[in-house]
Coordinates of C-alpha atoms in Angstrom, one line a residue:
Chain A
M10 CA 82.2 36.1 131.3
P11 CA 82.3 38.2 128.1
P12 CA 81.3 36.0 124.9
N13 CA 84.5 35.4 123.2
N14 CA 82.9 34.3 120.1
A15 CA 80.6 35.0 117.6
L16 CA 78.7 32.0 118.7
D17 CA 78.3 33.1 122.6
R18 CA 77.8 36.5 121.5
L19 CA 74.8 35.3 119.4
L20 CA 73.7 33.2 122.1
L21 CA 73.6 36.3 124.6
R22 CA 72.0 38.4 122.4
A23 CA 69.0 36.0 121.8
E24 CA 68.6 35.4 125.6
I25 CA 68.7 39.2 125.9
E26 CA 65.9 39.8 123.3
D27 CA 63.8 36.7 124.8
W28 CA 63.9 38.5 128.1
L29 CA 63.1 42.0 126.7
L30 CA 60.3 40.6 124.6
A31 CA 58.7 38.4 127.8
E32 CA 58.9 41.8 129.9
A33 CA 56.8 43.5 127.0
D34 CA 54.4 40.8 127.2
L35 CA 54.2 40.8 130.9
L36 CA 53.4 44.7 130.9
D37 CA 51.1 44.4 127.7
A38 CA 48.9 41.5 130.0
R39 CA 49.0 43.8 132.9
R40 CA 51.0 41.3 135.1
F41 CA 52.8 44.3 136.7
R42 CA 53.7 41.9 140.2
D43 CA 55.3 39.4 138.1
W44 CA 57.0 42.5 135.9
L45 CA 58.0 44.1 139.3
A46 CA 60.0 40.4 140.0
L47 CA 62.2 41.2 137.1
L48 CA 63.7 44.4 138.3
H49 CA 67.0 44.7 140.4
P50 CA 66.2 46.5 144.0
D51 CA 68.8 49.3 143.0
V52 CA 66.7 49.7 139.5
R53 CA 66.4 53.4 138.3
V54 CA 64.2 54.4 135.3
A55 CA 64.8 57.4 133.8
M56 CA 62.8 59.5 130.7
P57 CA 64.4 63.1 130.1
I58 CA 62.9 65.8 128.5
A59 CA 63.9 66.3 124.8
R60 CA 64.3 69.6 123.8
N61 CA 64.5 71.9 120.5
L62 CA 68.0 73.8 120.6
S63 CA 70.4 75.0 118.3
P64 CA 73.0 73.0 117.0
G65 CA 75.9 73.9 119.4
L66 CA 73.7 73.8 122.3
L67 CA 71.9 70.4 121.1
E68 CA 75.0 68.6 121.4
R69 CA 75.3 69.4 125.3
E70 CA 71.9 69.7 126.3
E71 CA 69.2 67.9 124.0
R72 CA 68.0 66.4 127.2
T73 CA 67.1 67.2 130.5
Q74 CA 69.6 64.9 133.0
A75 CA 68.5 62.3 135.6
G76 CA 69.1 62.9 139.3
R77 CA 69.2 66.7 138.4
D78 CA 66.8 68.1 136.3
L79 CA 62.9 67.9 135.4
M80 CA 62.2 64.4 133.8
W81 CA 59.3 62.7 132.7
V82 CA 60.3 59.9 135.0
D83 CA 63.3 59.5 137.3
E84 CA 62.7 56.8 139.9
G85 CA 63.7 53.6 141.6
Y86 CA 62.1 50.5 142.9
A87 CA 59.9 52.0 145.6
T88 CA 58.5 54.3 143.1
L89 CA 57.7 51.6 140.6
E90 CA 56.2 49.7 143.3
Q91 CA 54.1 52.5 144.2
R92 CA 52.8 52.8 140.6
V93 CA 51.7 49.2 140.9
R94 CA 50.2 49.4 143.9
Q95 CA 48.2 52.4 142.6
L96 CA 47.1 50.4 139.7
E97 CA 45.7 47.3 141.6
T98 CA 43.5 49.7 143.7
G99 CA 41.0 49.5 141.2
V100 CA 40.3 53.1 141.7
H101 CA 43.1 54.8 139.5
W102 CA 40.9 56.4 137.3
A103 CA 43.3 57.3 134.2
E104 CA 43.9 53.2 134.0
E105 CA 40.6 52.3 135.4
P106 CA 38.9 51.0 133.3
A107 CA 42.3 49.5 131.8
S108 CA 43.9 51.0 128.4
R109 CA 44.9 48.4 126.2
I110 CA 48.6 48.6 125.1
T111 CA 50.8 46.7 122.8
R112 CA 54.2 47.5 122.5
I113 CA 56.9 46.5 120.0
V114 CA 60.4 46.0 120.9
A115 CA 62.8 45.7 118.3
G116 CA 66.2 46.5 116.8
I117 CA 67.9 45.1 119.8
R118 CA 71.6 45.1 119.9
L119 CA 74.0 44.2 122.6
L120 CA 75.8 47.7 123.2
E121 CA 78.1 46.2 126.1
V122 CA 79.1 43.1 127.7
E123 CA 81.0 43.2 131.0
G124 CA 80.8 40.1 132.8
D125 CA 77.4 39.5 134.1
R126 CA 76.1 42.9 133.0
V127 CA 74.8 43.7 129.6
L128 CA 73.9 47.2 128.1
A129 CA 70.9 46.6 125.7
G130 CA 69.9 49.2 122.8
C131 CA 66.3 48.9 121.2
R132 CA 63.7 50.8 119.8
F133 CA 60.0 51.1 120.8
V134 CA 56.7 51.7 119.4
L135 CA 53.8 51.9 122.6
H136 CA 50.3 52.0 121.5
R137 CA 47.8 52.5 123.9
N138 CA 43.9 52.7 123.1
R139 CA 41.7 53.7 125.9
L140 CA 37.8 53.7 126.5
E141 CA 36.8 54.5 123.0
D142 CA 38.8 56.6 120.6
E143 CA 41.8 57.7 122.6
T144 CA 44.9 57.0 121.5
D145 CA 48.3 57.5 121.8
V146 CA 51.3 56.5 120.0
L147 CA 55.0 56.7 121.7
I148 CA 57.9 56.0 119.7
G149 CA 61.5 55.9 121.0
R150 CA 64.7 54.4 122.1
R151 CA 65.7 52.8 124.9
R152 CA 69.1 52.0 126.9
D153 CA 68.6 49.2 129.3
T154 CA 71.5 47.6 131.8
L155 CA 70.8 44.0 132.5
L156 CA 72.3 42.1 135.5
R157 CA 73.0 38.5 135.8
E158 CA 72.1 37.1 139.2
G159 CA 72.6 33.3 139.0
E160 CA 70.2 32.1 136.2
V161 CA 68.2 35.3 135.8
W162 CA 68.6 38.6 134.5
R163 CA 67.2 41.7 136.4
L164 CA 66.8 45.2 135.0
L165 CA 69.5 47.8 136.7
R166 CA 69.1 51.0 134.7
R167 CA 66.7 52.1 131.8
E168 CA 67.1 55.1 130.2
V169 CA 64.1 56.0 127.8
L170 CA 64.4 58.7 125.0
L171 CA 61.0 59.5 123.5
D172 CA 61.0 61.4 120.5
Q173 CA 58.2 63.9 121.5
S174 CA 59.2 67.1 123.1
V175 CA 55.8 68.2 124.1
L176 CA 54.4 65.1 125.3
Q177 CA 51.2 64.4 123.1
A178 CA 49.8 62.1 125.7
K179 CA 48.0 63.5 128.4
N180 CA 49.5 61.2 130.7
L181 CA 52.5 58.9 131.5
T182 CA 50.6 55.8 133.2
M183 CA 52.1 53.0 131.5
F184 CA 55.5 51.7 132.1
L185 CA 58.1 52.3 128.9
Chain B
M13 CA 33.0 85.9 116.7
A14 CA 30.4 88.4 117.3
E15 CA 32.1 91.6 118.4
G16 CA 30.8 93.0 121.4
M17 CA 28.8 90.2 122.3
D18 CA 28.4 89.4 126.0
F19 CA 29.4 86.4 127.2
A20 CA 29.3 87.3 130.7
G21 CA 25.9 86.1 131.0
L22 CA 27.2 82.5 130.6
V23 CA 28.1 82.7 134.6
D24 CA 25.3 83.1 136.7
L25 CA 26.6 83.7 140.5
G26 CA 23.4 84.2 141.7
A27 CA 22.2 80.7 140.7
G28 CA 25.6 79.5 141.1
T29 CA 25.9 78.1 137.7
V30 CA 28.0 78.4 134.8
E31 CA 27.2 77.2 131.0
R32 CA 29.2 74.2 129.5
A33 CA 29.3 76.7 126.3
A34 CA 32.2 78.3 128.1
F35 CA 33.9 75.0 128.3
T36 CA 33.2 73.9 125.0
D37 CA 32.2 76.6 122.5
P38 CA 34.8 77.8 119.5
A39 CA 33.4 81.1 119.9
I40 CA 33.6 81.8 123.6
F41 CA 37.4 80.5 123.0
A42 CA 38.4 83.0 120.4
A43 CA 36.6 85.6 122.7
E44 CA 39.0 84.3 125.6
Q45 CA 41.7 85.3 123.9
E46 CA 41.0 88.9 122.9
R47 CA 39.1 89.8 126.0
I48 CA 41.5 87.5 128.6
F49 CA 44.8 86.7 127.0
A50 CA 45.3 89.6 125.5
R51 CA 44.8 91.7 128.4
A52 CA 45.3 90.1 132.1
W53 CA 48.8 89.5 133.2
L54 CA 50.3 86.1 132.2
F55 CA 52.8 84.1 133.7
L56 CA 56.1 83.3 131.0
G57 CA 58.3 81.2 132.9
H58 CA 61.3 82.1 135.7
E59 CA 64.6 84.6 135.5
S60 CA 66.6 81.7 136.3
Q61 CA 66.1 80.6 132.6
I62 CA 67.8 83.6 131.5
P63 CA 70.7 84.2 133.8
E64 CA 73.0 86.1 131.6
P65 CA 72.5 88.7 129.0
E66 CA 71.3 87.6 125.5
D67 CA 69.8 84.3 127.0
F68 CA 66.2 83.8 125.8
F69 CA 63.7 81.3 126.2
T70 CA 60.1 80.9 124.1
S71 CA 57.1 80.5 125.9
R72 CA 53.7 81.4 125.3
M73 CA 50.9 83.8 125.8
G74 CA 47.4 82.4 125.3
T75 CA 47.7 80.7 122.0
E76 CA 50.5 82.7 120.6
S77 CA 54.4 82.2 120.8
V78 CA 56.4 84.6 122.7
I79 CA 60.4 85.0 123.0
V80 CA 61.1 85.9 126.5
A81 CA 64.9 87.5 125.9
R82 CA 67.4 89.5 128.4
D83 CA 69.2 92.2 126.4
R84 CA 72.7 93.2 127.0
D85 CA 71.8 95.6 129.6
G86 CA 70.1 93.0 131.3
Q87 CA 66.0 93.9 130.7
V88 CA 63.9 91.2 130.0
H89 CA 61.6 91.6 127.0
A90 CA 58.6 89.6 126.1
L91 CA 58.4 89.4 122.0
L92 CA 55.8 87.8 119.8
N93 CA 57.4 85.1 117.8
S94 CA 56.1 85.8 114.4
C95 CA 57.7 87.5 111.8
T96 CA 56.1 91.0 110.8
H97 CA 56.8 90.1 107.0
R98 CA 54.9 86.4 106.6
G99 CA 54.3 85.3 110.1
M100 CA 57.3 82.7 110.4
K101 CA 58.3 82.2 114.1
V102 CA 61.6 83.6 114.3
C103 CA 62.8 81.5 116.6
R104 CA 61.8 77.7 116.9
H105 CA 64.6 76.7 119.9
D106 CA 63.1 76.4 123.5
Y107 CA 66.0 78.4 124.8
G108 CA 69.6 79.4 123.9
K109 CA 71.5 82.7 123.2
A110 CA 70.9 85.2 120.7
K111 CA 71.6 89.3 119.9
V112 CA 69.4 88.8 117.0
F113 CA 66.4 86.7 115.9
T114 CA 66.4 85.9 112.1
C115 CA 63.5 84.5 110.2
P116 CA 64.4 81.4 108.1
Y117 CA 61.6 82.4 105.4
H118 CA 63.0 85.4 104.0
G119 CA 65.5 86.7 106.3
W120 CA 64.4 89.4 108.1
S121 CA 66.2 90.0 111.4
F122 CA 64.9 91.4 114.4
S123 CA 67.4 92.8 117.6
N124 CA 66.3 91.9 121.2
D125 CA 68.4 94.7 122.3
G126 CA 66.9 98.2 122.7
R127 CA 70.1 100.2 122.9
L128 CA 71.2 99.2 119.4
A129 CA 68.2 99.4 117.7
G130 CA 66.0 101.7 119.2
V131 CA 63.6 99.5 120.8
P132 CA 63.8 95.9 121.6
G133 CA 62.2 93.6 118.8
A134 CA 63.7 96.1 116.2
L135 CA 63.8 95.2 112.6
V136 CA 67.6 95.6 111.9
G137 CA 68.2 93.4 109.2
V138 CA 66.2 93.1 105.7
P139 CA 67.4 91.3 102.7
H140 CA 67.9 93.3 99.7
F141 CA 66.7 96.4 101.4
D142 CA 68.7 98.8 98.9
K143 CA 68.0 96.8 95.8
A144 CA 64.6 95.4 95.8
Y145 CA 62.7 97.7 98.4
R146 CA 64.7 100.6 97.0
A147 CA 65.5 101.5 100.7
E148 CA 61.8 102.4 100.9
L149 CA 60.7 99.8 103.8
R150 CA 60.2 102.1 107.0
R151 CA 61.7 99.7 108.9
E152 CA 61.0 101.4 112.1
D153 CA 57.4 100.8 111.7
W154 CA 58.0 96.7 111.5
G155 CA 59.8 95.5 114.4
L156 CA 58.2 92.7 116.3
S157 CA 55.1 92.8 118.4
R158 CA 56.5 93.4 122.3
A159 CA 54.2 93.3 125.6
P160 CA 53.9 96.8 126.5
R161 CA 53.8 95.8 130.3
L162 CA 56.1 93.4 131.8
A163 CA 56.8 92.4 135.2
L164 CA 59.7 90.8 137.5
Y165 CA 58.5 89.3 140.7
K166 CA 60.9 87.2 142.9
G167 CA 62.1 85.5 140.0
T168 CA 59.1 85.3 138.1
I169 CA 58.5 86.7 134.9
W170 CA 54.7 88.3 133.6
A171 CA 53.4 90.1 131.0
S172 CA 50.6 91.7 129.6
W173 CA 49.8 92.8 126.3
D174 CA 47.5 95.6 127.5
Q175 CA 49.3 99.1 128.1
R176 CA 46.2 99.8 130.6
A177 CA 46.7 97.1 132.7
P178 CA 47.1 97.8 136.5
D179 CA 50.7 97.2 137.7
F180 CA 51.3 93.6 138.5
L181 CA 51.3 94.4 142.4
D182 CA 47.6 96.0 141.9
Y183 CA 46.8 92.7 140.1
L184 CA 47.9 90.6 142.5
G185 CA 46.3 92.5 145.4
D186 CA 47.1 90.6 148.8
M187 CA 47.2 87.2 146.7
H188 CA 50.9 88.5 146.7
R189 CA 51.1 87.1 150.2
Y190 CA 50.5 83.3 149.0
L191 CA 52.7 83.7 145.8
D192 CA 55.5 84.9 148.0
Y193 CA 55.3 82.0 150.4
A194 CA 55.7 80.0 147.4
L195 CA 58.5 82.1 145.9
D196 CA 60.4 82.6 149.3
A197 CA 63.2 80.7 150.6
R198 CA 61.7 78.3 153.4
D199 CA 63.4 80.1 155.9
G200 CA 61.3 83.4 154.9
S201 CA 64.0 85.1 153.2
P202 CA 62.6 87.0 150.2
G203 CA 63.1 85.5 146.9
G204 CA 65.6 82.6 147.0
S205 CA 64.0 80.3 145.0
R206 CA 65.0 78.7 141.5
T207 CA 63.2 76.5 139.2
V208 CA 64.8 73.2 138.8
A209 CA 66.5 73.2 135.0
G210 CA 63.5 71.9 132.1
V211 CA 60.0 72.4 131.9
Q212 CA 57.2 69.8 131.2
K213 CA 55.1 70.5 128.5
W214 CA 52.3 68.4 127.3
R215 CA 49.0 68.3 125.6
V216 CA 45.4 67.3 127.5
N217 CA 42.4 67.2 125.9
C218 CA 40.4 69.5 128.0
N219 CA 39.2 73.0 128.3
W220 CA 42.3 75.2 129.7
K221 CA 39.7 76.3 132.6
F222 CA 39.5 73.2 134.4
A223 CA 43.1 73.4 135.5
P224 CA 42.9 77.0 137.3
E225 CA 39.5 76.2 138.7
N226 CA 41.1 72.7 140.1
F227 CA 44.1 74.5 141.6
I228 CA 42.2 77.6 142.9
G229 CA 40.9 75.5 145.9
D230 CA 38.6 72.4 145.1
M231 CA 39.0 70.6 148.3
Y232 CA 35.9 68.4 147.3
H233 CA 37.6 66.4 144.1
D234 CA 39.4 64.4 146.9
I235 CA 37.9 61.2 145.2
S236 CA 39.8 61.8 142.1
H237 CA 43.1 60.9 144.3
R238 CA 42.0 58.1 146.4
S239 CA 44.1 55.5 144.8
V240 CA 47.3 57.8 145.3
D241 CA 45.9 58.4 148.9
M242 CA 45.4 54.7 149.3
V243 CA 49.0 54.2 148.3
G244 CA 50.8 56.9 150.0
I245 CA 53.6 59.1 148.1
G246 CA 54.4 61.8 150.4
P247 CA 57.8 62.6 152.1
A248 CA 56.1 61.9 155.5
G249 CA 55.4 58.8 154.8
G250 CA 52.3 56.5 155.6
R251 CA 48.8 56.9 153.7
G252 CA 48.1 60.4 151.8
R253 CA 49.7 62.2 148.9
R254 CA 51.4 65.0 151.4
A255 CA 52.2 65.2 155.0
A256 CA 49.1 65.9 156.9
F257 CA 48.6 70.0 157.7
R258 CA 45.8 70.9 159.4
P259 CA 42.3 72.1 158.0
R260 CA 43.0 74.8 155.0
L261 CA 40.7 77.4 154.1
A262 CA 39.5 78.4 150.9
I263 CA 40.5 82.0 151.0
G264 CA 39.5 84.2 147.8
F265 CA 40.0 87.6 146.1
P266 CA 36.5 88.4 144.5
G267 CA 37.7 91.6 142.6
R268 CA 40.6 89.6 141.1
G269 CA 39.7 86.1 140.2
H270 CA 42.8 84.5 142.4
G271 CA 42.5 81.9 145.0
L272 CA 43.8 79.4 147.2
L273 CA 43.5 76.7 150.0
G274 CA 45.7 78.1 153.3
E275 CA 45.6 79.7 156.2
L276 CA 44.8 83.7 157.1
P277 CA 47.5 85.9 158.2
T278 CA 45.9 86.1 161.5
T279 CA 46.2 82.3 162.1
E280 CA 48.8 81.4 164.3
T281 CA 51.7 79.3 162.3
E282 CA 51.7 75.7 163.0
P283 CA 54.9 74.0 164.4
Y284 CA 57.0 71.8 162.0
N285 CA 55.3 68.5 161.5
D286 CA 57.9 66.4 160.2
A287 CA 56.5 66.7 156.8
W288 CA 59.4 65.1 155.3
A289 CA 60.6 62.1 158.1
L290 CA 61.1 59.8 155.2
Y291 CA 64.5 61.5 154.8
P292 CA 65.7 62.3 158.4
E293 CA 68.4 64.8 156.8
V294 CA 65.8 66.6 154.8
N295 CA 63.7 66.9 157.4
D296 CA 66.2 68.4 160.2
W297 CA 66.8 70.9 157.4
H298 CA 63.3 71.8 156.9
R299 CA 62.7 72.1 160.5
A300 CA 65.5 74.4 160.7
A301 CA 64.3 76.5 158.1
H302 CA 60.9 76.5 159.6
E303 CA 62.0 77.9 162.9
A304 CA 64.4 80.6 161.1
R305 CA 60.9 81.6 159.4
M306 CA 59.1 81.9 162.4
A307 CA 61.8 84.0 164.3
R308 CA 62.6 86.2 161.0
L309 CA 58.8 86.8 160.5
A310 CA 57.8 87.3 164.2
G311 CA 55.3 89.7 165.0
Q312 CA 54.3 90.2 161.4
P313 CA 51.7 88.5 159.3
R314 CA 52.4 85.2 157.8
V315 CA 50.7 82.8 155.8
A316 CA 51.3 79.6 154.4
M317 CA 49.4 77.8 151.6
S318 CA 49.2 74.3 149.5
V319 CA 47.4 75.6 146.2
G320 CA 46.4 78.7 144.5
T321 CA 45.8 80.3 141.0
I322 CA 46.3 83.6 140.1
F323 CA 44.0 84.6 137.3
P324 CA 43.6 83.5 134.5
N325 CA 46.0 80.5 134.2
M326 CA 49.0 80.6 136.0
S327 CA 48.5 78.4 139.3
F328 CA 51.1 76.9 142.1
H329 CA 51.8 74.8 144.9
G330 CA 53.6 76.5 147.6
R331 CA 54.6 73.5 150.2
Q332 CA 54.8 70.1 149.3
P333 CA 55.9 69.6 146.3
R334 CA 56.4 73.4 145.1
T335 CA 55.4 74.0 141.7
I336 CA 54.2 76.3 139.1
A337 CA 51.7 74.8 136.4
V338 CA 50.3 77.3 133.8
A339 CA 47.4 76.0 131.4
H340 CA 48.0 77.7 128.1
P341 CA 44.6 77.5 125.7
V342 CA 45.3 75.8 122.3
S343 CA 41.8 75.2 121.2
P344 CA 38.5 75.1 123.3
T345 CA 38.9 71.3 123.8
V346 CA 42.9 71.4 124.2
T347 CA 45.3 72.4 126.4
E348 CA 49.2 72.3 127.0
I349 CA 50.3 72.7 130.5
W350 CA 53.4 73.8 131.0
R351 CA 55.2 72.9 134.5
W352 CA 57.8 73.8 136.7
C353 CA 59.5 72.8 139.9
L354 CA 60.8 75.6 142.6
E355 CA 63.4 74.5 144.8
D356 CA 65.7 77.1 147.1
A357 CA 68.7 78.0 145.8
A358 CA 70.1 77.9 149.1
A359 CA 69.6 74.4 150.3
P360 CA 72.0 71.4 150.2
E361 CA 71.9 69.1 147.4
A362 CA 69.7 66.5 149.4
V363 CA 67.0 69.0 150.4
N364 CA 66.5 69.7 146.4
E365 CA 66.6 66.1 145.3
A366 CA 64.0 65.1 147.5
A367 CA 61.7 67.9 146.3
R368 CA 62.5 66.9 142.8
S369 CA 61.6 63.3 143.4
Y370 CA 58.7 64.1 145.2
F371 CA 57.5 66.7 142.3
L372 CA 58.2 63.8 139.6
R373 CA 56.2 61.2 141.5
Y374 CA 53.3 63.6 142.2
S375 CA 52.8 66.0 139.3
G376 CA 52.6 66.4 135.7
P377 CA 51.5 63.5 133.6
G378 CA 54.3 61.1 135.0
G379 CA 52.5 62.3 138.2
M380 CA 50.8 59.6 140.4
T381 CA 48.3 62.2 142.0
E382 CA 47.8 64.6 138.7
S383 CA 47.4 61.6 135.9
D384 CA 43.9 61.5 137.3
D385 CA 43.1 64.9 137.4
M386 CA 43.6 64.8 133.6
E387 CA 41.2 62.2 133.1
N388 CA 38.7 63.9 134.6
W389 CA 39.5 67.1 133.0
S390 CA 39.3 65.5 129.8
Y391 CA 36.2 63.3 130.1
A392 CA 34.5 66.1 131.3
T393 CA 35.3 68.2 128.6
T394 CA 34.3 65.5 125.8
A395 CA 30.9 64.7 127.6
S396 CA 29.8 68.3 128.0
Q397 CA 30.0 69.0 124.3
G398 CA 26.5 67.6 123.0
P399 CA 23.6 69.8 122.3
I400 CA 21.7 68.0 125.5
A401 CA 24.8 68.1 127.8
R402 CA 24.7 71.6 127.2
R403 CA 21.2 72.3 128.3
R404 CA 22.4 72.2 131.9
P405 CA 25.1 74.2 133.4
Y406 CA 27.9 73.5 135.5
N407 CA 26.7 73.4 139.4
Y408 CA 28.9 75.6 141.4
Q409 CA 26.2 76.1 144.5
M410 CA 28.3 74.5 147.4
G411 CA 28.7 77.2 150.3
M412 CA 26.8 80.1 148.5
G413 CA 26.4 83.0 150.4
H414 CA 28.4 81.6 153.5
A415 CA 31.7 83.7 152.5
R416 CA 33.1 86.0 155.2
P417 CA 35.5 88.7 154.8
A418 CA 39.0 87.0 155.5
P419 CA 40.5 88.7 158.5
G420 CA 44.0 90.4 157.9
L421 CA 43.6 90.2 154.0
R422 CA 42.2 93.2 151.7
E423 CA 39.3 92.5 149.5
A424 CA 39.5 88.9 150.2
V425 CA 36.8 86.3 151.5
E426 CA 37.1 83.2 153.1
C427 CA 34.8 80.3 153.1
G428 CA 35.8 77.2 155.1
E429 CA 37.4 74.5 153.5
L430 CA 34.9 72.5 151.6
T431 CA 33.1 75.1 149.0
E432 CA 33.0 76.2 145.4
E433 CA 33.3 79.8 146.5
N434 CA 36.9 80.1 145.1
A435 CA 35.5 78.5 141.6
R436 CA 32.4 80.8 141.9
I437 CA 35.0 83.7 142.1
F438 CA 37.3 82.8 139.3
H439 CA 34.3 82.4 136.9
G440 CA 33.2 86.0 138.1
R441 CA 36.4 87.6 137.1
W442 CA 36.5 85.4 134.1
A443 CA 32.8 87.4 133.1
D444 CA 34.1 90.5 134.1
F445 CA 36.9 89.8 131.4
M446 CA 34.4 88.6 128.8
R447 CA 32.2 91.6 128.9
G448 CA 35.2 93.4 127.2
T449 CA 35.5 96.6 129.0
P450 CA 38.5 98.2 129.1
W451 CA 41.0 98.6 132.1
P452 CA 40.0 99.4 134.4
M453 CA 37.4 97.5 134.4
Q454 CA 35.0 98.9 136.8
V455 CA 32.5 96.5 136.3
P456 CA 29.4 95.8 138.6
H457 CA 29.5 92.3 140.2
A458 CA 26.5 90.2 139.6
A459 CA 24.4 89.9 142.7
E460 CA 24.5 87.3 144.4

């Protein structure tokens, strides 16, 4: 049920905030199997490419479109699970030895609440340090759709809006 | 940078070695910009990015930004994106529509239209031309620099800054058959491919030559991709990163610097191998297209290929997943890679969607296959820079002296599947360019 008073809304936001922060903990701790368990089987993760355009075009085409255009990432559970298996092989050289990642997820807001479905917005800073001096900082915003199934929430949709147009990291072997 | 310095000696085809300085040294990098990127044919993009008159996109030639613009008559031009007054970029958009590019610094404006202004890129607007310049500025001398040579080939756009460069088809030689395989429709009808909207652009801390050398035909780097092979991401299902095709040959063009992994025109075409078995509808379409291609090209030489490079920095996948990758030099140790995905304009949505999603899990920075390449290229660059490291050249000796003329192709050799012949061909051509002799570059090849 959608929250019908301020207190319910606050409690729901706290619950979603906890979920998103716990998810960040799992990913940074490289507990990828546990993270997969948070995903809905129909999950879609989309990370469009940002473009530099004139004002008129910018409004319509600032980012590439999921399901149609080139993206950084546009995938469902099967591919996400393949990525986890690749990380588990121990010979995925881009992440062996493992990178150290810390993400800060902040500014969490509930944008839409409809029955057992919540659309939450947040901002993230992801810092990756690798080997000796390789450092990447990825900053952007996310829109996450979570679905309540009984007592648990599962991620159904994730849209990742990265600030960079020309990606300054050599790869995207992390989950954003 | 020492003018006229001979860098060609860095490549020793007799010994099968290339000095590491070629991959790390700033003076050599600067010479590459003059001697290679200002003279070779370079890939700029695809006509599907500028379908209408006055459409443009920005691309790169070497380290420099260029505007690729279609004028109102439909002609395509490549203009250097640097104002002739004070050098500011006159266009900072990835693409758009424009008749005129106006510099945001002092307001000089340039037309992309040859008919309006005499030549494309002509200076058509100068603020205070009468009052401050007293109408004495010779505007006709101050248009944007325009690439004197431009070629359109089956939708792809190429240009060279060197008026004397050979015609694009001569530059390609019989490599065109393999480029055709990538650019033709899957049923063999000429052209018929287009790019998926959007270009992936990203920076890698490696020398630019690692990318074309890898794509030109390096079956030896299999260990790079062990993890993705263990997982299996191909659209045929099962292990591996692609469908299983029969062994390919490294085929190279020594006088040109191009090469690929693929089949000879004299090889009988393989029957369709259920390369898209995970998607039955898509698989049926590909089987029908394959059979249509065999029927269309019956009795004619036909080829298949997986990866290849056109010298210096354009690489492509012809089969699975069909892509174009250009390694733009930024500095000796930084490269900006641009990536396009090709699809059949006439294919049903499900076929193109399967291709797009396979591209995304395979290629580019998010690709499960290529992320490992970039780890290798970047740390190879890092570990090659020190004075002790630079005492030893890279070793390219595999299969030396075992190349044979490639039947059915002009001026080409093949050297089996596992060989570094194509890398030697690439670096041999690099040395030709680095001698700095003008086109037609009749240069003797180092004794092998």
